[in-house]
Structure formats: structure tokens, C-alpha cells
Amino acid sequence: MGYKAALKIWRGDAGAGQLADYDVEVNEGEVVLDVLHRLQATQATDLAIRWNCKAGKCGSCSMEINGRPRLACMTRMSVFSPEETLTITPMRTFPVIRDLVTDVSFNYAKAREIPSFTPPPEVKPGEFRMRQEDVNRSQEFRKCIECFLCQNTCHVIRDHAENEGAFAGPRFLMRVAELEMHPADIADRREIAQDDFGLGYCNITKCCTEVCPEHIKITDNALIPMKERVVGRKYDPLVWLGSRITRRGAKDTPAVPGGR
Amino acid sequence: MTQATEAPARTRAQISERTLRKDPWWQAPRLVAALLTIWVLYATVRVFTGHWYYVPKYHYLTPFYSPCVSGECVPGSSALGHWWPAVPPIIPYAVVSLVFVLGFRLTCYYYRRAYYRAFWRAPAACAVREPHAKYTGETRFPLIGQNLHRYFFYMALVIAVLLTYDAAQAFRGPDGNFGFGIGSLILLANVILLWGYTLSCHSCRHITGGRLKHFSKHPVRYWIWTKVSALNARHMQFAWITLGTLMLADLYVMLVASGALSDPRFFN
Ligand code: SF4
Ligand code: SF4
Ligand code: FES
Ligand code: FES
């Protein structure tokens, strides 16, 4: 049983644009991306949308539907009532290329700044042996599909573009946490997590967790454990005293130069 | 050397609405703000009254007055003795534990989330623009002090032991032998849930095992970490339930101590 849905879609480029009204047919079982494709095929042939897998796995179709950051291919039309007008806008935090397509290169720049996996030099490739319990934590983070919905929603940069330089965002602080928890990694990224990647800007209000389509517990399992690790490195007087006495001086790994 | 290609300068979509959300996103922060305000007002009034905090007959001491260390404290209520002479309750009788209890809750990762959202509105709800022109999060004084949470956690362990002692005392009847009533059960339930809240703390999760890289090399700590992690997933629930039980335990002791209610006894 189909019906006609009223859509308001943000159209424009280079930031300037407005909401345009459309009425589009909806059939049973469809998701928002299906309806956008029908709109593109029938009425707005120049509508720009980024998508790829239509299965919630490529992370391309991130947008904001009725103000909520979501994947268009994983948002069923049945969650809205047929009378409801759907407002669909591009992610607000990233610059618009055109219509619903944004330029997410900010995220790739942040990814490059993180010192990569650093195994002990004497261990040769193929020699790693790890137990499942050692990698469980990292494996949760590896479910990330890089949709950047968390980066888009985090108020630290969404509402304060001036913090973009100082803050890497939840997805990349989670990457730092993943490497810090890796049993075969010897780099120490705690100092740069705070000073270069801006972990202190996060106020653990959990919006990244709320929007993650992979249901990764970003705040509880990556950001808070990382904050606790940073406390151990920078703010815990007992740990500081202990490292003075035993002279186990910490070797901090610097951020990758030229990243920004 | 390869040169990263610069994308042409582009700007964000200019959308003037603070949010386009249509669901009632303002409900949760309002409810949280209301509940926290009620609780703080109640607790403030109670710690400064200096009355009805101890039931000598049944050895019930409210958690808000433990340890009762002022010279004003009535006989039997001061397990740790009197630390200063009798002065009226401009200083709460249990000020030594209250500062740590307050600090523990104020720096708690869950309550931080709750009050940043409900009172500071940074952000009130996800994808709703916050009202502040500048934002530095927890990078500067005073909020950088949130990093001291683990010290409040250590103190909270000490206080939990003390409250466990108080709950055990509440299982002594009027003649000093075993006996219990509704009040004993309330104080016991309160302290069990407080242990749940304390042990589910994120700092506890870090200290017991989260800080390790190699779980497989520390099987015992790994096992403890899995248990603490299971509790930790319910930390928010513990945070709210214990606010409720603390208030209930105090209210009950107050009613019995003032004579407004007589404690139904099951035994002795
Ligand atoms: S929890 Fe931290 S990183 Fe995640 S959205 Fe909130 S402020 Fe951003
Ligand atoms: S962590 Fe979740 S929300 Fe963030 S980019 Fe990965 S999948 Fe998307
Ligand atoms: S199209 Fe791949 S996640 Fe939506
Ligand atoms: S008590 Fe809530 S995180 Fe420690």
C-alpha cells in the first residue's frame, strides 16, 4: 500500500541553499534512500546523494532526517507516519559539496595525525600471537564503518567550528584508544590524546554513542577509558611520584608532523 | 614526497534553525534538572537541620549523618567519636564524609553527562545547538579538576565500608541483641545499592583491569574487570536508584526518630 510522502530537502551548494518541497511515492518496506532515489529518478534528476552499499556497511549515506543524524539506507519509512513531512538535510558539521553530499576530508586529515600501529621492533610480521580476550576491546571499535555521524553530531565541533583544529572527534579518539589497548603496540599516545587530539574537550555527553549505527559504545568503552589512561599519565600525583622514584620515565610518542 | 590535494574552500550548509528535530528532545533534560534540584534541596535542608538523624532504640543512623563526628551528636550515633566540640549545625555533623560523597557524585562520569546536558545545556540533546559562544570542555580550570575522580572513588570505598558498619548496627534490637525491622532492611538495601554504584564506577573499571594491555597475562584482574564492566553498563541506573534510596533511608530514619512513624519490627 503506497502513499505520497511530503519531503523537504535541502538543495544548494557552497553553503547557500534552501529547503525544497516534493511529494514522492512510498511503497511498503522502503527506506529513506529508496524514496530519495525515486525522487532523483522522477522529479529532481540533478539531486546529489552519496550512497554505495544500501546495506548500512559503507558509511556513505549519512545525512540528517528530521534533525537526527542517520544513515538514509537504514532508516525505514515505516518509522514515520504517512502524514508527517520529512525534512532531510546534509550533515551540518561538514562543508557542503552539493545538496546532501558533504566534504568529509576533515576526518581523513585527522586520521593521518595519529601515530600508526607500532609493534616492538624485534617482532617480525607473522610472529604476533594474541589471545581473543586481548583483542575483544579493539574488535568492538573495528566495527566502525566510517560514516562520520559521530563526528558530525559531536557538539565540540558541530557548534564550535573554531575547535576543529584542536579536536580530533570521537571516531579518532576511539582509534587512539584502540591502539592504546592493543597488546602488541608499544607507542604511548596518552600525552598527545590530550594535547593534540583534544580529549579534554569531550564532556562525555554521549551523543556520539547515541548516533552510531554500529552501536559501538564509543563513550563508555573508548573515550572514558582513554580519559582514565590520560589521568594516569598526566594528572595522577601518585603515578607521577611513582615514576619519579622508579625512574621509569615515560616516552611519549609525538603526533605525526605536518598533519595540519 | 606526495602532497595532499587541498579541497576547494567550501562552507557548511547554512541552516538557521537550532535543530530540526521534531521529537520531544527537551523532556529528558527537564526531567533530570527537576529531579536533581529536588534532591539537592532535600539533602541541603536535611544535613543542616541537626535533628532526627538517629534512632537510639534501634541504632538507625541516616547516611547523611555518618560518621557523626560533631560534639553535638547524640550518644550512640558517633561510631568514630567526636572530632570537634558541640557547635550548632552550621557545619553538618558528617561534613568529613559529605564533601567526599558530594565530590564523588559531582565528578562522576554519569552525573557529569547529566548536569552538562540538563543545566549547562552543552548540549541539551544531540544535534541541538548549544547556547554558548565558546566551548573548552574539560580542558581548563575548574573543569579540568574532573580528572581527580579516581581519588573521590578511593574515598567513596572508605565511606561505603562505614555505611556497611552502620547498616550492620541497624540489625541490633533495643536490648542490643539481634533484631530487625523495616528500617534495618531499608538501610541494608541502601548500602547494597551504594556498593553497586561505587563498584560500577568508570575509575574502578580502569583501576581493576581496564588499564592493562594484556588481559591474557592477568587472568584474575581480567575476571574482575569483566564483572566490574557488567556492573558499569548499569552505572546510570545505579546513580538514580541510589539517589532514591538515600533519600528514602534518610526520610524513614527522620520519621521514626521524630516519632511520626513507629518502625514495624519483624524480630526483637
Ligand atoms: S561524548 Fe564526547 S566525543 Fe562523544 S559526542 Fe559527546 S563530547 Fe563529542
Ligand atoms: S564510530 Fe560509529 S558513528 Fe562514528 S564513524 Fe564509526 S560507525 Fe560511524
Ligand atoms: S549506502 Fe552504504 S551505509 Fe548507506
Ligand atoms: S562514580 Fe560514576 S563514574 Fe565513578
XYZ file of C-alpha atoms and ligand atoms in Angstrom:
552
model
C 0.000 0.000 0.000
C 1.806 3.047 -1.227
C 1.280 6.643 -0.254
C 2.724 10.041 -1.162
C 5.195 11.379 1.345
C 5.864 15.094 1.729
C 9.602 15.797 1.729
C 11.554 18.975 2.405
C 15.056 18.553 1.057
C 17.968 20.911 1.442
C 19.177 21.900 -2.036
C 22.150 24.052 -2.811
C 25.913 24.252 -2.888
C 28.765 26.098 -1.210
C 26.671 26.524 1.908
C 23.941 28.611 0.269
C 20.704 26.766 -0.189
C 17.153 26.249 0.975
C 14.605 23.540 1.657
C 12.667 22.464 -1.442
C 9.278 20.704 -1.247
C 8.492 17.428 -3.017
C 5.770 14.785 -2.920
C 7.160 11.323 -3.586
C 5.562 7.904 -3.737
C 6.450 5.468 -0.959
C 5.928 1.692 -1.097
C 5.843 -0.816 1.686
C 9.205 -1.859 3.115
C 11.149 1.080 1.719
C 13.880 3.090 3.391
C 14.557 6.816 3.055
C 17.268 6.178 0.458
C 14.754 4.344 -1.784
C 12.482 7.356 -1.695
C 15.359 9.719 -2.460
C 16.285 7.537 -5.420
C 12.705 7.646 -6.686
C 12.741 11.416 -6.330
C 16.002 11.534 -8.273
C 14.595 9.272 -10.998
C 11.289 11.090 -11.422
C 11.375 14.741 -10.343
C 14.803 16.019 -9.337
C 17.257 14.420 -11.711
C 20.059 16.710 -10.537
C 19.724 15.834 -6.831
C 23.123 14.883 -5.396
C 23.235 11.995 -2.896
C 26.203 9.881 -1.844
C 25.488 6.207 -1.361
C 27.008 2.871 -2.169
C 26.045 -0.333 -0.389
C 22.430 0.254 0.630
C 23.149 -2.148 3.480
C 24.478 0.077 6.261
C 28.047 -1.050 5.676
C 29.815 1.548 3.544
C 29.000 4.618 5.608
C 28.309 6.824 2.582
C 24.686 7.848 3.018
C 24.966 9.833 6.269
C 22.521 12.743 6.440
C 20.082 14.335 8.867
C 16.484 13.173 8.758
C 14.036 15.249 10.790
C 17.070 16.713 12.517
C 18.541 13.359 13.532
C 21.852 12.215 12.076
C 21.233 8.839 10.446
C 22.075 6.532 7.555
C 19.438 7.025 4.836
C 19.687 3.373 3.811
C 18.996 2.131 7.331
C 16.089 4.438 8.138
C 12.811 2.751 7.351
C 9.956 4.890 6.094
C 7.678 2.938 8.439
C 9.102 4.803 11.450
C 7.362 7.944 10.159
C 3.643 8.398 9.838
C 2.337 8.934 6.277
C 1.102 12.432 7.239
C 4.488 13.522 8.534
C 6.668 15.859 6.449
C 10.264 14.596 6.343
C 12.969 17.232 6.490
C 16.229 15.972 5.033
C 19.419 17.993 5.247
C 23.125 17.310 4.747
C 25.345 16.720 7.804
C 25.757 20.141 9.378
C 29.349 19.865 10.556
C 30.989 19.302 7.173
C 31.136 21.663 4.196
C 28.549 21.017 1.529
C 29.655 19.973 -1.927
C 26.133 19.904 -3.286
C 22.665 19.093 -1.918
C 23.012 16.185 0.519
C 26.669 15.469 -0.242
C 29.276 16.841 2.146
C 33.056 17.044 2.036
C 34.289 14.819 4.866
C 38.027 15.280 4.248
C 38.379 16.816 7.733
C 38.141 13.245 9.006
C 40.880 11.908 6.756
C 43.189 14.719 7.843
C 42.566 13.806 11.492
C 43.171 10.116 10.788
C 46.602 10.898 9.346
C 47.758 12.649 12.524
C 47.520 9.540 14.701
C 50.772 7.592 15.070
C 50.019 4.247 13.475
C 50.346 0.771 14.983
C 53.825 0.455 16.479
C 54.912 -3.119 17.249
C 58.158 -3.862 19.109
C 60.998 -3.704 16.533
C 62.202 -7.215 17.263
C 58.868 -8.820 16.421
C 58.661 -9.769 12.744
C 55.414 -9.766 10.754
C 53.722 -13.108 11.179
C 55.126 -13.587 14.674
C 52.297 -11.915 16.574
C 50.281 -14.187 18.803
C 47.305 -12.657 20.525
C 44.557 -14.189 22.609
C 40.932 -13.403 21.946
C 40.474 -11.647 25.310
C 43.280 -9.267 24.357
C 41.578 -8.108 21.188
C 37.911 -8.097 22.213
C 38.017 -4.414 23.085
C 39.640 -3.370 19.801
C 37.299 -5.531 17.793
C 34.308 -3.559 19.002
C 35.936 -0.413 17.621
C 36.780 -2.128 14.336
C 33.058 -2.412 13.587
C 33.228 1.276 12.634
C 32.021 1.906 9.077
C 33.381 5.478 8.998
C 30.020 7.063 8.371
C 31.225 10.050 10.464
C 27.810 10.518 12.017
C 29.514 10.682 15.410
C 31.949 13.338 14.163
C 29.004 15.271 12.739
C 26.954 15.133 15.930
C 29.661 15.912 18.471
C 28.828 19.401 19.758
C 32.511 20.223 20.291
C 32.923 20.856 16.561
C 29.318 20.911 15.355
C 28.512 24.004 17.431
C 32.073 25.388 17.593
C 33.843 25.206 14.260
C 36.763 27.032 15.902
C 37.605 23.803 17.773
C 38.203 21.828 14.575
C 41.966 22.249 14.826
C 42.200 21.219 18.474
C 39.776 18.289 18.482
C 40.041 15.041 16.525
C 36.480 13.903 17.262
C 35.086 10.712 18.790
C 35.921 8.433 15.867
C 39.627 9.245 16.027
C 39.905 9.403 19.799
C 38.441 5.904 19.620
C 41.233 4.970 17.197
C 43.777 6.257 19.733
C 42.085 4.186 22.451
C 42.127 1.121 20.194
C 45.880 1.386 19.667
C 46.490 2.085 23.361
C 44.624 -1.123 24.233
C 46.418 -3.158 21.559
C 48.575 -5.820 23.201
C 51.316 -5.621 20.573
C 51.619 -1.829 20.400
C 54.402 -0.061 22.274
C 53.763 3.614 21.464
C 52.371 5.886 24.184
C 49.701 8.215 22.799
C 48.258 9.409 26.096
C 50.010 12.772 26.124
C 49.018 13.613 22.536
C 45.488 12.304 23.097
C 45.031 15.200 25.490
C 47.296 17.866 23.991
C 46.989 17.314 20.230
C 43.730 15.420 19.766
C 41.702 17.331 22.347
C 40.318 14.526 24.508
C 39.730 17.116 27.247
C 37.153 18.867 25.045
C 34.894 15.839 25.222
C 32.422 16.263 28.076
C 31.166 12.670 27.812
C 27.621 13.709 26.943
C 27.390 10.590 24.753
C 25.876 11.940 21.533
C 28.456 10.021 19.503
C 27.262 6.793 21.108
C 23.639 7.782 20.555
C 24.002 8.151 16.774
C 26.472 5.362 15.960
C 24.738 2.990 13.504
C 27.090 0.182 14.545
C 26.045 0.645 18.195
C 29.647 0.998 19.322
C 29.768 2.171 22.946
C 32.175 4.934 21.964
C 31.918 6.942 25.188
C 31.882 4.117 27.728
C 34.382 1.804 26.080
C 36.763 4.164 24.281
C 36.561 7.781 25.463
C 36.150 7.301 29.217
C 38.793 4.522 29.408
C 41.063 6.830 27.395
C 40.362 9.716 29.794
C 41.283 7.426 32.666
C 44.528 6.479 30.919
C 45.348 10.147 30.395
C 44.732 10.788 34.099
C 47.278 8.071 34.823
C 49.798 9.798 32.587
C 49.171 13.476 33.324
C 47.026 14.151 36.370
C 47.574 11.416 38.929
C 50.055 12.645 41.564
C 50.665 9.132 42.901
C 51.533 7.743 39.475
C 53.762 10.767 38.877
C 55.570 10.217 42.165
C 55.961 6.509 41.420
C 57.518 7.221 38.034
C 59.941 9.689 39.715
C 61.064 7.119 42.263
C 61.437 4.169 39.908
C 62.770 6.479 37.158
C 60.633 4.709 34.618
C 60.449 7.880 32.594
C 57.557 7.874 30.152
C 58.406 8.016 26.461
C 55.642 9.935 24.786
C 55.057 9.328 21.107
C 54.591 12.612 19.216
C 51.740 13.234 16.813
C 52.538 12.724 13.135
C 54.074 16.011 11.963
C 52.571 18.003 9.121
C 49.136 16.611 9.857
C 47.536 20.021 9.987
C 57.034 13.400 -1.134
C 53.398 13.327 -2.003
C 51.350 16.412 -1.453
C 47.806 16.062 -0.156
C 45.450 17.762 -2.546
C 43.584 20.621 -0.928
C 39.858 20.605 -1.467
C 38.456 23.944 -2.649
C 37.179 26.106 0.201
C 33.597 25.171 0.966
C 31.220 26.098 3.719
C 28.766 24.235 5.895
C 25.101 24.221 4.993
C 23.632 27.400 6.419
C 20.591 26.315 8.375
C 19.360 28.870 10.869
C 17.162 26.558 12.972
C 18.778 25.475 16.203
C 17.610 21.958 15.463
C 15.241 20.301 13.034
C 14.394 17.549 15.500
C 10.664 17.015 15.880
C 10.690 14.549 18.754
C 10.305 15.932 22.316
C 14.055 16.198 22.923
C 13.588 18.760 25.704
C 11.796 16.335 28.005
C 14.777 14.343 29.273
C 16.949 17.335 30.288
C 13.982 18.989 32.023
C 13.181 15.862 33.990
C 16.828 15.400 35.002
C 17.114 19.051 36.061
C 13.933 18.798 38.127
C 14.926 15.573 39.884
C 18.453 16.730 40.680
C 17.167 20.054 42.016
C 14.609 18.364 44.277
C 17.251 16.004 45.600
C 19.810 18.726 46.295
C 17.240 20.886 48.085
C 16.087 17.979 50.230
C 19.646 16.946 51.113
C 20.704 20.512 51.920
C 17.806 21.049 54.305
C 18.408 17.691 55.976
C 22.143 17.980 56.608
C 21.674 21.397 58.236
C 18.704 20.537 60.476
C 20.699 18.650 63.109
C 17.604 16.713 64.303
C 16.043 13.311 63.794
C 19.074 11.620 62.330
C 19.411 8.789 64.833
C 17.029 6.280 66.394
C 18.827 5.197 69.604
C 16.382 2.362 70.318
C 17.081 0.550 67.033
C 20.517 2.026 66.217
C 19.364 3.548 62.947
C 21.677 6.279 61.666
C 20.833 8.119 58.460
C 23.589 8.035 55.806
C 23.526 11.844 55.718
C 24.955 11.919 59.265
C 27.545 9.183 59.026
C 30.102 9.417 60.529
C 28.572 11.704 63.130
C 31.695 13.424 64.427
C 30.392 16.716 65.851
C 30.258 17.176 69.626
C 26.518 17.745 69.132
C 25.924 14.164 68.025
C 23.619 12.246 70.350
C 25.054 9.312 72.345
C 25.359 6.142 70.305
C 25.439 7.871 66.930
C 29.177 8.551 66.823
C 30.935 5.369 65.792
C 34.142 7.272 65.131
C 33.978 9.575 68.167
C 33.629 13.351 68.376
C 36.167 15.295 66.341
C 35.179 18.797 67.410
C 33.190 20.302 70.274
C 29.474 20.947 70.219
C 28.641 23.693 67.726
C 25.202 24.152 66.222
C 24.700 22.603 62.774
C 26.130 25.454 60.697
C 28.648 22.726 59.902
C 26.876 19.460 59.017
C 27.744 16.773 61.564
C 29.108 14.431 58.908
C 30.921 17.125 56.926
C 34.029 14.919 56.691
C 32.224 12.365 54.554
C 29.766 14.714 52.841
C 32.496 16.606 50.968
C 33.764 13.358 49.509
C 30.321 11.987 48.735
C 29.448 15.244 47.012
C 32.788 15.296 45.168
C 32.351 11.677 44.101
C 28.951 12.363 42.594
C 29.914 15.723 41.083
C 32.930 14.270 39.249
C 31.147 11.019 38.339
C 31.185 10.429 34.583
C 27.455 9.795 34.574
C 26.431 12.832 36.618
C 28.749 14.983 34.510
C 26.820 13.938 31.451
C 23.533 14.561 33.290
C 24.280 18.073 34.531
C 26.179 19.210 31.446
C 23.076 18.346 29.480
C 20.384 19.410 31.942
C 21.875 22.602 33.421
C 24.723 23.747 31.217
C 22.892 22.680 28.049
C 26.138 21.746 26.319
C 24.350 20.126 24.567
C 20.801 19.816 25.932
C 20.212 16.995 23.452
C 22.098 15.574 20.495
C 22.100 17.667 17.319
C 20.545 20.602 19.195
C 22.720 23.706 19.037
C 24.080 24.703 22.424
C 23.650 28.298 23.623
C 27.312 29.103 24.394
C 29.540 31.198 22.173
C 32.734 29.463 23.299
C 33.458 25.943 24.454
C 36.593 24.478 26.006
C 35.103 21.400 27.648
C 37.165 19.875 30.412
C 40.484 21.347 29.255
C 40.696 24.256 31.720
C 40.211 25.160 35.343
C 37.820 24.405 37.011
C 36.531 21.533 34.872
C 39.987 20.040 34.405
C 39.551 19.042 38.057
C 37.128 16.346 36.909
C 40.262 14.292 36.327
C 40.552 13.807 40.096
C 37.562 11.496 40.071
C 39.573 8.412 40.992
C 40.597 9.960 44.328
C 36.979 10.520 45.208
C 36.433 6.905 44.262
C 39.028 5.743 46.796
C 37.326 7.833 49.481
C 33.923 6.506 48.433
C 35.181 2.974 49.142
C 36.049 4.012 52.704
C 32.628 5.604 53.148
C 30.903 2.511 51.751
C 32.654 0.425 54.427
C 31.461 2.860 57.087
C 27.868 2.729 55.856
C 28.078 -1.059 55.830
C 29.000 -0.882 59.511
C 26.006 1.419 60.121
C 23.696 -0.993 58.332
C 25.022 -3.856 60.467
C 24.318 -1.783 63.609
C 20.735 -1.386 62.432
C 20.318 -5.127 62.961
C 20.564 -4.733 66.747
C 17.324 -4.544 68.658
C 16.543 -2.395 71.734
C 18.333 -4.845 74.056
C 21.473 -4.808 71.937
C 20.935 -8.325 70.592
C 19.957 -9.284 67.058
C 16.718 -7.786 65.862
C 15.382 -6.037 62.809
C 12.531 -4.014 61.422
C 11.599 -2.291 58.171
C 14.245 0.368 58.882
C 17.025 -2.221 59.070
C 16.003 -3.595 55.691
C 15.871 -0.127 54.134
C 19.354 0.723 55.418
C 20.661 -2.634 54.200
C 19.146 -2.259 50.725
C 20.554 1.255 50.545
C 24.087 0.148 51.344
C 23.989 -2.782 48.897
C 22.913 -0.440 46.114
C 25.582 2.067 47.148
C 28.175 -0.675 46.737
C 26.697 -1.299 43.295
C 27.062 2.371 42.410
C 30.599 2.595 43.796
C 31.935 -0.577 42.202
C 30.358 0.219 38.829
C 32.370 3.462 38.664
C 34.399 4.032 35.492
C 37.522 4.738 37.562
C 37.030 1.403 39.324
C 36.772 -0.272 35.918
C 40.049 1.352 34.894
C 41.912 0.601 38.113
C 40.824 -3.021 38.445
C 41.796 -4.024 34.928
C 40.932 -1.529 32.194
C 44.411 -0.008 32.316
C 46.038 -3.275 31.185
C 47.040 -4.011 27.610
C 47.413 -7.757 28.062
C 44.357 -9.262 29.676
C 45.673 -12.756 28.978
C 48.680 -12.147 31.225
C 46.494 -11.114 34.188
C 43.634 -13.632 34.352
C 42.419 -12.605 37.818
C 42.309 -8.909 37.063
C 40.703 -9.703 33.733
C 37.992 -11.661 35.523
C 37.402 -8.776 37.946
C 37.312 -6.353 35.016
C 34.602 -8.368 33.269
C 32.477 -8.273 36.454
C 33.036 -4.547 37.001
C 32.278 -3.933 33.316
C 28.961 -5.738 33.661
C 28.065 -3.503 36.608
C 29.439 -0.475 34.787
C 26.933 -0.927 31.972
C 24.254 -0.168 34.618
C 26.080 2.743 36.235
C 23.418 5.262 35.230
C 20.700 3.116 36.779
C 22.707 2.775 39.990
C 23.235 6.535 40.036
C 19.490 7.213 40.015
C 18.422 4.322 42.206
C 20.891 5.281 44.933
C 19.700 8.894 44.910
C 16.255 7.459 45.572
C 17.339 5.002 48.276
C 19.498 7.601 50.051
C 16.517 9.921 50.242
C 14.206 7.118 51.301
C 16.589 5.865 54.002
C 17.014 9.366 55.376
C 13.303 10.114 55.267
C 12.492 6.874 57.058
C 15.038 7.487 59.820
C 13.721 11.043 60.146
C 10.124 9.881 60.507
C 10.966 7.200 63.057
C 13.341 9.443 65.022
C 10.793 12.250 65.213
C 8.119 9.840 66.420
C 5.889 10.412 63.394
C 6.152 6.739 62.495
C 6.768 3.653 64.587
C 9.117 1.160 62.972
C 7.329 -2.177 62.329
C 9.611 -4.855 63.782
C 9.895 -8.395 62.475
C 12.063 -9.640 65.298
C 13.152 -8.044 68.578
S 30.785 12.019 24.253
Fe 32.485 13.401 23.783
S 33.149 12.870 21.737
Fe 31.131 11.937 22.034
S 29.721 13.449 21.189
Fe 29.894 13.883 23.374
S 31.532 15.410 23.566
Fe 31.677 14.501 21.500
S 32.097 5.201 15.306
Fe 30.012 4.751 14.618
S 29.167 6.780 14.123
Fe 31.363 7.040 14.242
S 32.113 6.811 12.155
Fe 32.232 4.784 13.117
S 30.300 3.773 12.656
Fe 30.023 5.946 12.207
S 24.575 3.292 1.439
Fe 26.182 2.265 2.482
S 25.727 2.786 4.524
Fe 24.027 3.603 3.472
S 31.070 7.185 40.238
Fe 30.199 7.475 38.299
S 31.933 7.141 37.073
Fe 32.819 6.971 39.010
